[in-house]
Amino acid sequence: MGDLEDVRNTGLALALGSHEKPENHLQLDHQEKKKGKKEKFSLKYDNLFPSLTLGPSEVLETTTYGQLPDTKMDVGKVCGESVDLQKQASSVSGVSSFSNSSSIKKERESGGEEVEVERVSSRVSDEDEEASPRKKLRLTKEQSAVLEDSFKEHATLNPKQKKDLAQQLNLRPRQVEVWFQNRRARTKLKQTEVDCELLKKRCESLTEENKRLQKELQELKSLKSTIAAPFYMQLPAATLTLCPSCERVSSAGDGSSTNPFSIGAPKPQYFYNPSPIHQQLAS
DNA sequence: AAGGTCAACCTGTGTC
DNA sequence: GACACAGGTTGACCTT
């Protein structure tokens, strides 16, 4: 999170408004909604989507959060453990889900068909008799698919859902729970990356906008020096007032003048205040 | 061998 | 105190 925090902590935040939250924000499960707890996960990014209001042109592209790239599940390469599923489910051991005798590797043939190739791992066979405390379990394609579907429905599980899923998949509830925890973490990581990219783009865009405004400012300054001063002198003194925010002279009218030299034109509303223009014109 | 992926684990925190 | 979760880490396995 370091990068993102860094970005957030820069002055950039001053220019950020909030956008609508992404459509595909993960849903809180009913339990969380009811309790109102753990909202961090789905709400944490709600204020992260900046809106650019610095300049007149809203040219930035919108990022489609609904198309958040899904986490690669690598399901085509998972090792089939289904032969051990029943054993796993019925086991009471904390490491019951590991098959020590052999692993079954699914390999993709040229036609895309998957065949299960039993592969005896030398490492595993070395530890055949002694159950290692931590062996790598790969969920089957089917298990992953069901878990994914379930995750799309709700990013968190209540105890009953967890139990049902575990039963359906021949996994221990703890495994289902862990899978969901890891899945949420992966989703959040992806979202963070997306947000980071978006902030980068916003930052670049604001920099460009700033450059453009600076250039515009220079042009206006040169115009002011050649034209504005004589123009002031022709105005009756009673029609001139001071702009309260930047203490610049403005005409006392309604401020809706379209005269390009009218300094009392409506003040642009910038998130970032004072704007470079106001700062420099005031100097 | 290096680096990536991911299930499993550990720890701290918030909620009830 | 039990429980669920986030965040970080570990270690097995896989790919390049």
PDB file of C-alpha atoms (C1' of nucleotides) in Angstrom:
ATOM      1  CA  MET A   1       0.000   0.000   0.000  1.00  0.00           C
ATOM      2  CA  GLY A   2       2.954   2.226   0.269  1.00  0.00           C
ATOM      3  CA  ASP A   3       2.697   3.682  -3.184  1.00  0.00           C
ATOM      4  CA  LEU A   4      -0.929   4.419  -2.929  1.00  0.00           C
ATOM      5  CA  GLU A   5      -0.538   6.024   0.432  1.00  0.00           C
ATOM      6  CA  ASP A   6       2.215   8.140  -0.968  1.00  0.00           C
ATOM      7  CA  VAL A   7      -0.010   9.333  -3.722  1.00  0.00           C
ATOM      8  CA  ARG A   8      -2.772  10.065  -1.322  1.00  0.00           C
ATOM      9  CA  ASN A   9      -0.528  12.039   0.916  1.00  0.00           C
ATOM     10  CA  THR A  10       0.656  14.359  -1.766  1.00  0.00           C
ATOM     11  CA  GLY A  11      -0.942  17.684  -2.521  1.00  0.00           C
ATOM     12  CA  LEU A  12      -2.855  15.887  -5.189  1.00  0.00           C
ATOM     13  CA  ALA A  13      -5.519  15.088  -2.695  1.00  0.00           C
ATOM     14  CA  LEU A  14      -6.407  18.735  -2.546  1.00  0.00           C
ATOM     15  CA  ALA A  15      -7.710  18.541  -6.040  1.00  0.00           C
ATOM     16  CA  LEU A  16      -9.662  15.379  -5.607  1.00  0.00           C
ATOM     17  CA  GLY A  17     -13.379  15.280  -5.391  1.00  0.00           C
ATOM     18  CA  SER A  18     -15.317  12.097  -5.049  1.00  0.00           C
ATOM     19  CA  HIS A  19     -16.920  10.228  -7.841  1.00  0.00           C
ATOM     20  CA  GLU A  20     -19.597   7.700  -7.763  1.00  0.00           C
ATOM     21  CA  LYS A  21     -18.422   4.518  -6.331  1.00  0.00           C
ATOM     22  CA  PRO A  22     -17.673   1.713  -8.695  1.00  0.00           C
ATOM     23  CA  GLU A  23     -20.575  -0.416  -9.641  1.00  0.00           C
ATOM     24  CA  ASN A  24     -18.912  -3.640  -8.893  1.00  0.00           C
ATOM     25  CA  HIS A  25     -17.906  -2.911  -5.390  1.00  0.00           C
ATOM     26  CA  LEU A  26     -18.017  -6.047  -3.469  1.00  0.00           C
ATOM     27  CA  GLN A  27     -21.147  -6.524  -1.577  1.00  0.00           C
ATOM     28  CA  LEU A  28     -21.163  -6.729   2.120  1.00  0.00           C
ATOM     29  CA  ASP A  29     -22.840  -9.838   3.207  1.00  0.00           C
ATOM     30  CA  HIS A  30     -26.014  -9.568   5.131  1.00  0.00           C
ATOM     31  CA  GLN A  31     -24.230 -10.163   8.356  1.00  0.00           C
ATOM     32  CA  GLU A  32     -21.928  -7.214   7.875  1.00  0.00           C
ATOM     33  CA  LYS A  33     -24.709  -4.979   6.702  1.00  0.00           C
ATOM     34  CA  LYS A  34     -26.707  -5.903   9.720  1.00  0.00           C
ATOM     35  CA  LYS A  35     -23.891  -5.332  12.091  1.00  0.00           C
ATOM     36  CA  GLY A  36     -22.484  -2.401  10.194  1.00  0.00           C
ATOM     37  CA  LYS A  37     -19.026  -3.718  10.725  1.00  0.00           C
ATOM     38  CA  LYS A  38     -16.017  -4.303   8.572  1.00  0.00           C
ATOM     39  CA  GLU A  39     -17.027  -1.743   6.032  1.00  0.00           C
ATOM     40  CA  LYS A  40     -13.406  -1.050   5.349  1.00  0.00           C
ATOM     41  CA  PHE A  41     -13.262  -3.528   2.569  1.00  0.00           C
ATOM     42  CA  SER A  42     -15.883  -2.203   0.258  1.00  0.00           C
ATOM     43  CA  LEU A  43     -15.952   1.397   1.287  1.00  0.00           C
ATOM     44  CA  LYS A  44     -12.311   2.145   1.672  1.00  0.00           C
ATOM     45  CA  TYR A  45     -11.949   3.278  -1.912  1.00  0.00           C
ATOM     46  CA  ASP A  46     -15.078   5.318  -2.142  1.00  0.00           C
ATOM     47  CA  ASN A  47     -13.239   8.583  -1.830  1.00  0.00           C
ATOM     48  CA  LEU A  48     -10.421   7.543  -3.996  1.00  0.00           C
ATOM     49  CA  PHE A  49     -11.844   8.491  -7.332  1.00  0.00           C
ATOM     50  CA  PRO A  50     -10.840  11.999  -8.064  1.00  0.00           C
ATOM     51  CA  SER A  51     -12.774  14.443 -10.129  1.00  0.00           C
ATOM     52  CA  LEU A  52     -10.896  17.076 -12.020  1.00  0.00           C
ATOM     53  CA  THR A  53     -12.455  20.476 -11.694  1.00  0.00           C
ATOM     54  CA  LEU A  54      -9.374  22.559 -12.050  1.00  0.00           C
ATOM     55  CA  GLY A  55      -9.897  23.578 -15.607  1.00  0.00           C
ATOM     56  CA  PRO A  56     -12.775  24.162 -17.912  1.00  0.00           C
ATOM     57  CA  SER A  57     -12.341  21.052 -19.914  1.00  0.00           C
ATOM     58  CA  GLU A  58     -13.355  17.703 -18.516  1.00  0.00           C
ATOM     59  CA  VAL A  59     -11.412  15.628 -20.898  1.00  0.00           C
ATOM     60  CA  LEU A  60     -10.309  12.749 -18.798  1.00  0.00           C
ATOM     61  CA  GLU A  61     -11.407   9.374 -19.746  1.00  0.00           C
ATOM     62  CA  THR A  62     -13.511   7.447 -17.331  1.00  0.00           C
ATOM     63  CA  THR A  63     -12.262   4.217 -16.006  1.00  0.00           C
ATOM     64  CA  THR A  64     -14.657   1.374 -16.077  1.00  0.00           C
ATOM     65  CA  TYR A  65     -14.519  -0.151 -12.685  1.00  0.00           C
ATOM     66  CA  GLY A  66     -17.144  -2.613 -13.610  1.00  0.00           C
ATOM     67  CA  GLN A  67     -14.514  -4.318 -15.706  1.00  0.00           C
ATOM     68  CA  LEU A  68     -12.088  -4.928 -12.940  1.00  0.00           C
ATOM     69  CA  PRO A  69      -9.757  -7.558 -14.212  1.00  0.00           C
ATOM     70  CA  ASP A  70     -10.451 -10.718 -12.478  1.00  0.00           C
ATOM     71  CA  THR A  71      -7.783 -12.449 -10.570  1.00  0.00           C
ATOM     72  CA  LYS A  72      -6.107 -15.135 -12.549  1.00  0.00           C
ATOM     73  CA  MET A  73      -7.096 -18.396 -11.115  1.00  0.00           C
ATOM     74  CA  ASP A  74      -4.897 -20.599 -13.196  1.00  0.00           C
ATOM     75  CA  VAL A  75      -7.577 -23.188 -13.186  1.00  0.00           C
ATOM     76  CA  GLY A  76      -6.256 -24.943 -16.210  1.00  0.00           C
ATOM     77  CA  LYS A  77      -3.178 -25.892 -14.349  1.00  0.00           C
ATOM     78  CA  VAL A  78      -4.539 -26.905 -11.044  1.00  0.00           C
ATOM     79  CA  CYS A  79      -3.666 -30.227  -9.662  1.00  0.00           C
ATOM     80  CA  GLY A  80      -6.656 -32.466  -9.350  1.00  0.00           C
ATOM     81  CA  GLU A  81      -7.096 -33.450  -5.789  1.00  0.00           C
ATOM     82  CA  SER A  82     -10.575 -34.747  -6.180  1.00  0.00           C
ATOM     83  CA  VAL A  83      -9.502 -38.294  -5.587  1.00  0.00           C
ATOM     84  CA  ASP A  84      -8.694 -37.283  -2.077  1.00  0.00           C
ATOM     85  CA  LEU A  85     -11.610 -35.023  -1.492  1.00  0.00           C
ATOM     86  CA  GLN A  86     -13.718 -37.469   0.376  1.00  0.00           C
ATOM     87  CA  LYS A  87     -10.799 -38.391   2.500  1.00  0.00           C
ATOM     88  CA  GLN A  88     -10.106 -34.768   3.158  1.00  0.00           C
ATOM     89  CA  ALA A  89     -13.603 -34.013   4.135  1.00  0.00           C
ATOM     90  CA  SER A  90     -13.799 -36.802   6.578  1.00  0.00           C
ATOM     91  CA  SER A  91     -10.451 -36.161   8.092  1.00  0.00           C
ATOM     92  CA  VAL A  92     -10.170 -34.374  11.357  1.00  0.00           C
ATOM     93  CA  SER A  93      -6.532 -33.513  10.989  1.00  0.00           C
ATOM     94  CA  GLY A  94      -5.499 -29.927  10.560  1.00  0.00           C
ATOM     95  CA  VAL A  95      -3.587 -30.807   7.415  1.00  0.00           C
ATOM     96  CA  SER A  96      -6.060 -33.287   6.168  1.00  0.00           C
ATOM     97  CA  SER A  97      -6.385 -31.732   2.758  1.00  0.00           C
ATOM     98  CA  PHE A  98      -2.979 -32.668   1.568  1.00  0.00           C
ATOM     99  CA  SER A  99      -2.393 -35.724  -0.482  1.00  0.00           C
ATOM    100  CA  ASN A 100       0.993 -37.036   0.387  1.00  0.00           C
ATOM    101  CA  SER A 101       1.254 -40.103  -1.746  1.00  0.00           C
ATOM    102  CA  SER A 102       0.960 -38.472  -5.108  1.00  0.00           C
ATOM    103  CA  SER A 103      -0.216 -35.450  -6.907  1.00  0.00           C
ATOM    104  CA  ILE A 104      -2.286 -35.462 -10.022  1.00  0.00           C
ATOM    105  CA  LYS A 105      -1.403 -32.913 -12.583  1.00  0.00           C
ATOM    106  CA  LYS A 106      -3.800 -31.711 -15.193  1.00  0.00           C
ATOM    107  CA  GLU A 107      -2.063 -31.010 -18.400  1.00  0.00           C
ATOM    108  CA  ARG A 108      -3.557 -29.260 -21.331  1.00  0.00           C
ATOM    109  CA  GLU A 109      -3.369 -31.097 -24.581  1.00  0.00           C
ATOM    110  CA  SER A 110      -3.032 -29.315 -27.890  1.00  0.00           C
ATOM    111  CA  GLY A 111      -6.742 -29.580 -28.507  1.00  0.00           C
ATOM    112  CA  GLY A 112      -7.504 -27.880 -25.266  1.00  0.00           C
ATOM    113  CA  GLU A 113      -8.745 -31.079 -23.705  1.00  0.00           C
ATOM    114  CA  GLU A 114      -7.547 -31.752 -20.249  1.00  0.00           C
ATOM    115  CA  VAL A 115      -6.217 -35.088 -19.263  1.00  0.00           C
ATOM    116  CA  GLU A 116      -5.294 -36.040 -15.811  1.00  0.00           C
ATOM    117  CA  VAL A 117      -1.769 -37.276 -15.605  1.00  0.00           C
ATOM    118  CA  GLU A 118      -0.774 -38.875 -12.427  1.00  0.00           C
ATOM    119  CA  ARG A 119       2.600 -37.673 -11.408  1.00  0.00           C
ATOM    120  CA  VAL A 120       4.537 -38.954  -8.535  1.00  0.00           C
ATOM    121  CA  SER A 121       6.541 -36.195  -7.005  1.00  0.00           C
ATOM    122  CA  SER A 122       9.899 -37.295  -5.807  1.00  0.00           C
ATOM    123  CA  ARG A 123       9.755 -34.770  -3.046  1.00  0.00           C
ATOM    124  CA  VAL A 124       6.441 -36.073  -1.906  1.00  0.00           C
ATOM    125  CA  SER A 125       7.483 -39.653  -2.145  1.00  0.00           C
ATOM    126  CA  ASP A 126      10.433 -38.878   0.028  1.00  0.00           C
ATOM    127  CA  GLU A 127       8.072 -37.775   2.715  1.00  0.00           C
ATOM    128  CA  ASP A 128       5.597 -40.438   1.971  1.00  0.00           C
ATOM    129  CA  GLU A 129       5.376 -41.806   5.428  1.00  0.00           C
ATOM    130  CA  GLU A 130       5.919 -38.617   7.368  1.00  0.00           C
ATOM    131  CA  ALA A 131       3.150 -36.130   6.785  1.00  0.00           C
ATOM    132  CA  SER A 132       4.734 -32.759   6.270  1.00  0.00           C
ATOM    133  CA  PRO A 133       3.029 -30.041   8.258  1.00  0.00           C
ATOM    134  CA  ARG A 134       2.437 -27.928   5.196  1.00  0.00           C
ATOM    135  CA  LYS A 135       1.861 -29.275   1.747  1.00  0.00           C
ATOM    136  CA  LYS A 136       0.539 -27.333  -1.133  1.00  0.00           C
ATOM    137  CA  LEU A 137      -3.046 -27.950  -1.951  1.00  0.00           C
ATOM    138  CA  ARG A 138      -4.371 -26.925  -5.296  1.00  0.00           C
ATOM    139  CA  LEU A 139      -8.080 -26.610  -5.598  1.00  0.00           C
ATOM    140  CA  THR A 140      -9.618 -28.320  -8.568  1.00  0.00           C
ATOM    141  CA  LYS A 141     -11.039 -26.371 -11.448  1.00  0.00           C
ATOM    142  CA  GLU A 142     -14.507 -27.211 -10.314  1.00  0.00           C
ATOM    143  CA  GLN A 143     -13.863 -26.163  -6.756  1.00  0.00           C
ATOM    144  CA  SER A 144     -12.370 -22.894  -7.865  1.00  0.00           C
ATOM    145  CA  ALA A 145     -15.275 -22.234 -10.195  1.00  0.00           C
ATOM    146  CA  VAL A 146     -17.845 -22.827  -7.507  1.00  0.00           C
ATOM    147  CA  LEU A 147     -15.929 -20.666  -5.067  1.00  0.00           C
ATOM    148  CA  GLU A 148     -15.629 -17.938  -7.678  1.00  0.00           C
ATOM    149  CA  ASP A 149     -19.335 -18.046  -8.371  1.00  0.00           C
ATOM    150  CA  SER A 150     -20.041 -17.851  -4.709  1.00  0.00           C
ATOM    151  CA  PHE A 151     -17.627 -14.970  -4.334  1.00  0.00           C
ATOM    152  CA  LYS A 152     -19.403 -13.058  -7.073  1.00  0.00           C
ATOM    153  CA  GLU A 153     -22.595 -13.443  -5.100  1.00  0.00           C
ATOM    154  CA  HIS A 154     -21.092 -12.308  -1.838  1.00  0.00           C
ATOM    155  CA  ALA A 155     -17.552 -11.480  -0.895  1.00  0.00           C
ATOM    156  CA  THR A 156     -18.031 -12.757   2.601  1.00  0.00           C
ATOM    157  CA  LEU A 157     -19.729 -15.817   3.945  1.00  0.00           C
ATOM    158  CA  ASN A 158     -21.949 -16.381   6.882  1.00  0.00           C
ATOM    159  CA  PRO A 159     -21.361 -19.599   8.815  1.00  0.00           C
ATOM    160  CA  LYS A 160     -24.151 -21.446   7.062  1.00  0.00           C
ATOM    161  CA  GLN A 161     -22.934 -20.501   3.619  1.00  0.00           C
ATOM    162  CA  LYS A 162     -19.455 -21.525   4.584  1.00  0.00           C
ATOM    163  CA  LYS A 163     -20.608 -24.855   5.849  1.00  0.00           C
ATOM    164  CA  ASP A 164     -22.760 -25.524   2.813  1.00  0.00           C
ATOM    165  CA  LEU A 165     -19.997 -24.605   0.432  1.00  0.00           C
ATOM    166  CA  ALA A 166     -17.523 -26.751   2.275  1.00  0.00           C
ATOM    167  CA  GLN A 167     -19.915 -29.647   2.131  1.00  0.00           C
ATOM    168  CA  GLN A 168     -20.587 -29.132  -1.527  1.00  0.00           C
ATOM    169  CA  LEU A 169     -16.900 -28.972  -2.370  1.00  0.00           C
ATOM    170  CA  ASN A 170     -15.716 -31.614   0.029  1.00  0.00           C
ATOM    171  CA  LEU A 171     -13.520 -29.116   1.757  1.00  0.00           C
ATOM    172  CA  ARG A 172     -13.233 -28.132   5.347  1.00  0.00           C
ATOM    173  CA  PRO A 173     -15.071 -24.924   6.308  1.00  0.00           C
ATOM    174  CA  ARG A 174     -11.721 -23.535   7.333  1.00  0.00           C
ATOM    175  CA  GLN A 175     -10.448 -24.029   3.794  1.00  0.00           C
ATOM    176  CA  VAL A 176     -13.416 -22.209   2.364  1.00  0.00           C
ATOM    177  CA  GLU A 177     -12.913 -19.442   4.861  1.00  0.00           C
ATOM    178  CA  VAL A 178      -9.239 -19.129   3.964  1.00  0.00           C
ATOM    179  CA  TRP A 179     -10.029 -19.139   0.280  1.00  0.00           C
ATOM    180  CA  PHE A 180     -12.430 -16.243   0.723  1.00  0.00           C
ATOM    181  CA  GLN A 181      -9.946 -14.318   2.805  1.00  0.00           C
ATOM    182  CA  ASN A 182      -7.257 -14.752   0.202  1.00  0.00           C
ATOM    183  CA  ARG A 183      -9.686 -13.953  -2.590  1.00  0.00           C
ATOM    184  CA  ARG A 184     -10.673 -10.696  -0.950  1.00  0.00           C
ATOM    185  CA  ALA A 185      -7.037  -9.817  -0.497  1.00  0.00           C
ATOM    186  CA  ARG A 186      -6.358 -10.484  -4.159  1.00  0.00           C
ATOM    187  CA  THR A 187      -9.317  -8.407  -5.232  1.00  0.00           C
ATOM    188  CA  LYS A 188      -8.206  -5.570  -3.064  1.00  0.00           C
ATOM    189  CA  LEU A 189      -4.715  -5.743  -4.430  1.00  0.00           C
ATOM    190  CA  LYS A 190      -6.033  -5.576  -7.962  1.00  0.00           C
ATOM    191  CA  GLN A 191      -8.267  -2.679  -7.059  1.00  0.00           C
ATOM    192  CA  THR A 192      -5.337  -0.899  -5.486  1.00  0.00           C
ATOM    193  CA  GLU A 193      -3.331  -1.327  -8.649  1.00  0.00           C
ATOM    194  CA  VAL A 194      -6.188  -0.006 -10.737  1.00  0.00           C
ATOM    195  CA  ASP A 195      -6.640   2.951  -8.414  1.00  0.00           C
ATOM    196  CA  CYS A 196      -2.967   3.660  -8.483  1.00  0.00           C
ATOM    197  CA  GLU A 197      -2.975   3.728 -12.258  1.00  0.00           C
ATOM    198  CA  LEU A 198      -5.979   5.996 -12.253  1.00  0.00           C
ATOM    199  CA  LEU A 199      -4.328   8.395  -9.840  1.00  0.00           C
ATOM    200  CA  LYS A 200      -1.233   8.437 -11.994  1.00  0.00           C
ATOM    201  CA  LYS A 201      -3.310   9.368 -15.002  1.00  0.00           C
ATOM    202  CA  ARG A 202      -5.130  12.022 -13.016  1.00  0.00           C
ATOM    203  CA  CYS A 203      -1.849  13.415 -11.850  1.00  0.00           C
ATOM    204  CA  GLU A 204      -0.489  13.581 -15.361  1.00  0.00           C
ATOM    205  CA  SER A 205      -3.678  15.177 -16.554  1.00  0.00           C
ATOM    206  CA  LEU A 206      -3.583  17.787 -13.808  1.00  0.00           C
ATOM    207  CA  THR A 207       0.004  18.560 -14.626  1.00  0.00           C
ATOM    208  CA  GLU A 208      -0.919  19.104 -18.233  1.00  0.00           C
ATOM    209  CA  GLU A 209      -3.862  21.219 -17.209  1.00  0.00           C
ATOM    210  CA  ASN A 210      -1.653  23.267 -14.953  1.00  0.00           C
ATOM    211  CA  LYS A 211       0.809  23.854 -17.751  1.00  0.00           C
ATOM    212  CA  ARG A 212      -1.981  24.922 -20.041  1.00  0.00           C
ATOM    213  CA  LEU A 213      -3.363  27.314 -17.444  1.00  0.00           C
ATOM    214  CA  GLN A 214       0.060  28.765 -16.795  1.00  0.00           C
ATOM    215  CA  LYS A 215       0.425  29.439 -20.453  1.00  0.00           C
ATOM    216  CA  GLU A 216      -3.006  31.009 -20.568  1.00  0.00           C
ATOM    217  CA  LEU A 217      -2.074  33.117 -17.589  1.00  0.00           C
ATOM    218  CA  GLN A 218       0.973  34.461 -19.309  1.00  0.00           C
ATOM    219  CA  GLU A 219      -1.097  35.417 -22.300  1.00  0.00           C
ATOM    220  CA  LEU A 220      -3.656  37.164 -20.143  1.00  0.00           C
ATOM    221  CA  LYS A 221      -0.938  38.985 -18.257  1.00  0.00           C
ATOM    222  CA  SER A 222       0.548  40.332 -21.435  1.00  0.00           C
ATOM    223  CA  LEU A 223      -2.901  41.380 -22.599  1.00  0.00           C
ATOM    224  CA  LYS A 224      -3.568  43.020 -19.266  1.00  0.00           C
ATOM    225  CA  SER A 225      -0.432  45.061 -19.420  1.00  0.00           C
ATOM    226  CA  THR A 226      -1.203  46.384 -22.860  1.00  0.00           C
ATOM    227  CA  ILE A 227      -4.965  46.801 -22.806  1.00  0.00           C
ATOM    228  CA  ALA A 228      -6.454  46.476 -19.351  1.00  0.00           C
ATOM    229  CA  ALA A 229      -4.915  49.516 -17.720  1.00  0.00           C
ATOM    230  CA  PRO A 230      -6.347  52.086 -20.128  1.00  0.00           C
ATOM    231  CA  PHE A 231      -9.644  50.228 -19.974  1.00  0.00           C
ATOM    232  CA  TYR A 232      -9.788  50.644 -16.188  1.00  0.00           C
ATOM    233  CA  MET A 233      -9.252  54.311 -16.452  1.00  0.00           C
ATOM    234  CA  GLN A 234     -12.306  54.757 -18.613  1.00  0.00           C
ATOM    235  CA  LEU A 235     -14.606  53.113 -16.051  1.00  0.00           C
ATOM    236  CA  PRO A 236     -16.389  55.286 -13.479  1.00  0.00           C
ATOM    237  CA  ALA A 237     -14.808  54.693 -10.102  1.00  0.00           C
ATOM    238  CA  ALA A 238     -18.161  53.776  -8.517  1.00  0.00           C
ATOM    239  CA  THR A 239     -18.498  50.691 -10.676  1.00  0.00           C
ATOM    240  CA  LEU A 240     -15.284  49.139  -9.421  1.00  0.00           C
ATOM    241  CA  THR A 241     -15.143  46.912  -6.358  1.00  0.00           C
ATOM    242  CA  LEU A 242     -12.685  44.523  -4.884  1.00  0.00           C
ATOM    243  CA  CYS A 243     -13.039  40.805  -5.340  1.00  0.00           C
ATOM    244  CA  PRO A 244     -13.252  39.593  -1.728  1.00  0.00           C
ATOM    245  CA  SER A 245     -11.342  36.398  -2.298  1.00  0.00           C
ATOM    246  CA  CYS A 246      -8.409  37.592  -4.326  1.00  0.00           C
ATOM    247  CA  GLU A 247      -8.645  41.343  -3.705  1.00  0.00           C
ATOM    248  CA  ARG A 248      -8.630  42.104  -7.352  1.00  0.00           C
ATOM    249  CA  VAL A 249     -10.532  44.914  -8.885  1.00  0.00           C
ATOM    250  CA  SER A 250     -13.828  43.913 -10.405  1.00  0.00           C
ATOM    251  CA  SER A 251     -16.719  45.791 -11.852  1.00  0.00           C
ATOM    252  CA  ALA A 252     -19.710  46.231  -9.563  1.00  0.00           C
ATOM    253  CA  GLY A 253     -22.129  44.707 -12.007  1.00  0.00           C
ATOM    254  CA  ASP A 254     -23.634  41.265 -11.855  1.00  0.00           C
ATOM    255  CA  GLY A 255     -20.434  39.626 -12.819  1.00  0.00           C
ATOM    256  CA  SER A 256     -21.914  38.048 -15.846  1.00  0.00           C
ATOM    257  CA  SER A 257     -20.162  40.242 -18.301  1.00  0.00           C
ATOM    258  CA  THR A 258     -18.859  38.501 -21.323  1.00  0.00           C
ATOM    259  CA  ASN A 259     -16.271  41.127 -21.897  1.00  0.00           C
ATOM    260  CA  PRO A 260     -12.961  39.256 -21.962  1.00  0.00           C
ATOM    261  CA  PHE A 261     -11.347  42.138 -20.162  1.00  0.00           C
ATOM    262  CA  SER A 262     -13.887  42.272 -17.433  1.00  0.00           C
ATOM    263  CA  ILE A 263     -12.042  41.244 -14.311  1.00  0.00           C
ATOM    264  CA  GLY A 264     -15.294  40.790 -12.459  1.00  0.00           C
ATOM    265  CA  ALA A 265     -16.212  37.735 -14.484  1.00  0.00           C
ATOM    266  CA  PRO A 266     -17.454  34.808 -12.446  1.00  0.00           C
ATOM    267  CA  LYS A 267     -14.666  33.310 -10.468  1.00  0.00           C
ATOM    268  CA  PRO A 268     -13.909  29.775 -11.518  1.00  0.00           C
ATOM    269  CA  GLN A 269     -14.524  27.266  -8.778  1.00  0.00           C
ATOM    270  CA  TYR A 270     -11.414  25.217  -8.241  1.00  0.00           C
ATOM    271  CA  PHE A 271     -10.948  22.468  -5.747  1.00  0.00           C
ATOM    272  CA  TYR A 272      -7.433  23.543  -5.344  1.00  0.00           C
ATOM    273  CA  ASN A 273      -7.379  26.951  -3.771  1.00  0.00           C
ATOM    274  CA  PRO A 274      -5.602  29.234  -4.172  1.00  0.00           C
ATOM    275  CA  SER A 275      -5.275  28.488  -7.810  1.00  0.00           C
ATOM    276  CA  PRO A 276      -2.063  29.334  -9.574  1.00  0.00           C
ATOM    277  CA  ILE A 277      -3.864  31.989 -11.558  1.00  0.00           C
ATOM    278  CA  HIS A 278      -5.221  33.774  -8.539  1.00  0.00           C
ATOM    279  CA  GLN A 279      -1.937  33.556  -6.757  1.00  0.00           C
ATOM    280  CA  GLN A 280      -0.023  34.992  -9.619  1.00  0.00           C
ATOM    281  CA  LEU A 281      -2.516  37.660 -10.585  1.00  0.00           C
ATOM    282  CA  ALA A 282      -2.581  38.806  -7.002  1.00  0.00           C
ATOM    283  CA  SER A 283       1.144  39.205  -6.953  1.00  0.00           C
TER     284      SER A 283
ATOM    285  C1'  DA B   1      17.779 -20.609 -10.220  1.00  0.00           C
ATOM    286  C1'  DA B   2      14.550 -16.885 -10.046  1.00  0.00           C
ATOM    287  C1'  DG B   3      10.265 -15.237  -9.709  1.00  0.00           C
ATOM    288  C1'  DG B   4       5.195 -15.810  -9.529  1.00  0.00           C
ATOM    289  C1'  DT B   5       1.069 -17.938  -7.557  1.00  0.00           C
ATOM    290  C1'  DC B   6      -1.706 -19.273  -3.914  1.00  0.00           C
ATOM    291  C1'  DA B   7      -3.253 -22.155   0.127  1.00  0.00           C
ATOM    292  C1'  DA B   8      -2.337 -21.880   4.777  1.00  0.00           C
ATOM    293  C1'  DC B   9      -0.865 -19.612   8.706  1.00  0.00           C
ATOM    294  C1'  DC B  10      -0.011 -15.763  12.178  1.00  0.00           C
ATOM    295  C1'  DT B  11      -1.117 -11.531  14.404  1.00  0.00           C
ATOM    296  C1'  DG B  12      -3.596  -7.443  15.508  1.00  0.00           C
ATOM    297  C1'  DT B  13      -8.065  -5.295  15.585  1.00  0.00           C
ATOM    298  C1'  DG B  14     -13.037  -4.507  15.794  1.00  0.00           C
ATOM    299  C1'  DT B  15     -17.552  -6.188  17.073  1.00  0.00           C
ATOM    300  C1'  DC B  16     -20.824  -8.566  19.749  1.00  0.00           C
TER     301       DC B  16
ATOM    302  C1'  DG C   1     -13.999 -14.526  25.289  1.00  0.00           C
ATOM    303  C1'  DA C   2     -15.459 -15.912  20.704  1.00  0.00           C
ATOM    304  C1'  DC C   3     -15.540 -14.730  16.211  1.00  0.00           C
ATOM    305  C1'  DA C   4     -14.491 -12.615  11.716  1.00  0.00           C
ATOM    306  C1'  DC C   5     -11.649  -9.985   9.200  1.00  0.00           C
ATOM    307  C1'  DA C   6      -7.413  -7.461   7.135  1.00  0.00           C
ATOM    308  C1'  DG C   7      -2.763  -7.479   6.392  1.00  0.00           C
ATOM    309  C1'  DG C   8       1.390  -9.719   6.246  1.00  0.00           C
ATOM    310  C1'  DT C   9       4.128 -13.907   5.836  1.00  0.00           C
ATOM    311  C1'  DT C  10       5.452 -18.671   4.793  1.00  0.00           C
ATOM    312  C1'  DG C  11       6.237 -22.476   2.025  1.00  0.00           C
ATOM    313  C1'  DA C  12       4.966 -25.692  -1.767  1.00  0.00           C
ATOM    314  C1'  DC C  13       4.516 -25.751  -6.363  1.00  0.00           C
ATOM    315  C1'  DC C  14       4.809 -24.050 -11.043  1.00  0.00           C
ATOM    316  C1'  DT C  15       6.688 -21.549 -15.068  1.00  0.00           C
ATOM    317  C1'  DT C  16      10.294 -19.398 -17.518  1.00  0.00           C
TER     318       DT C  16
END
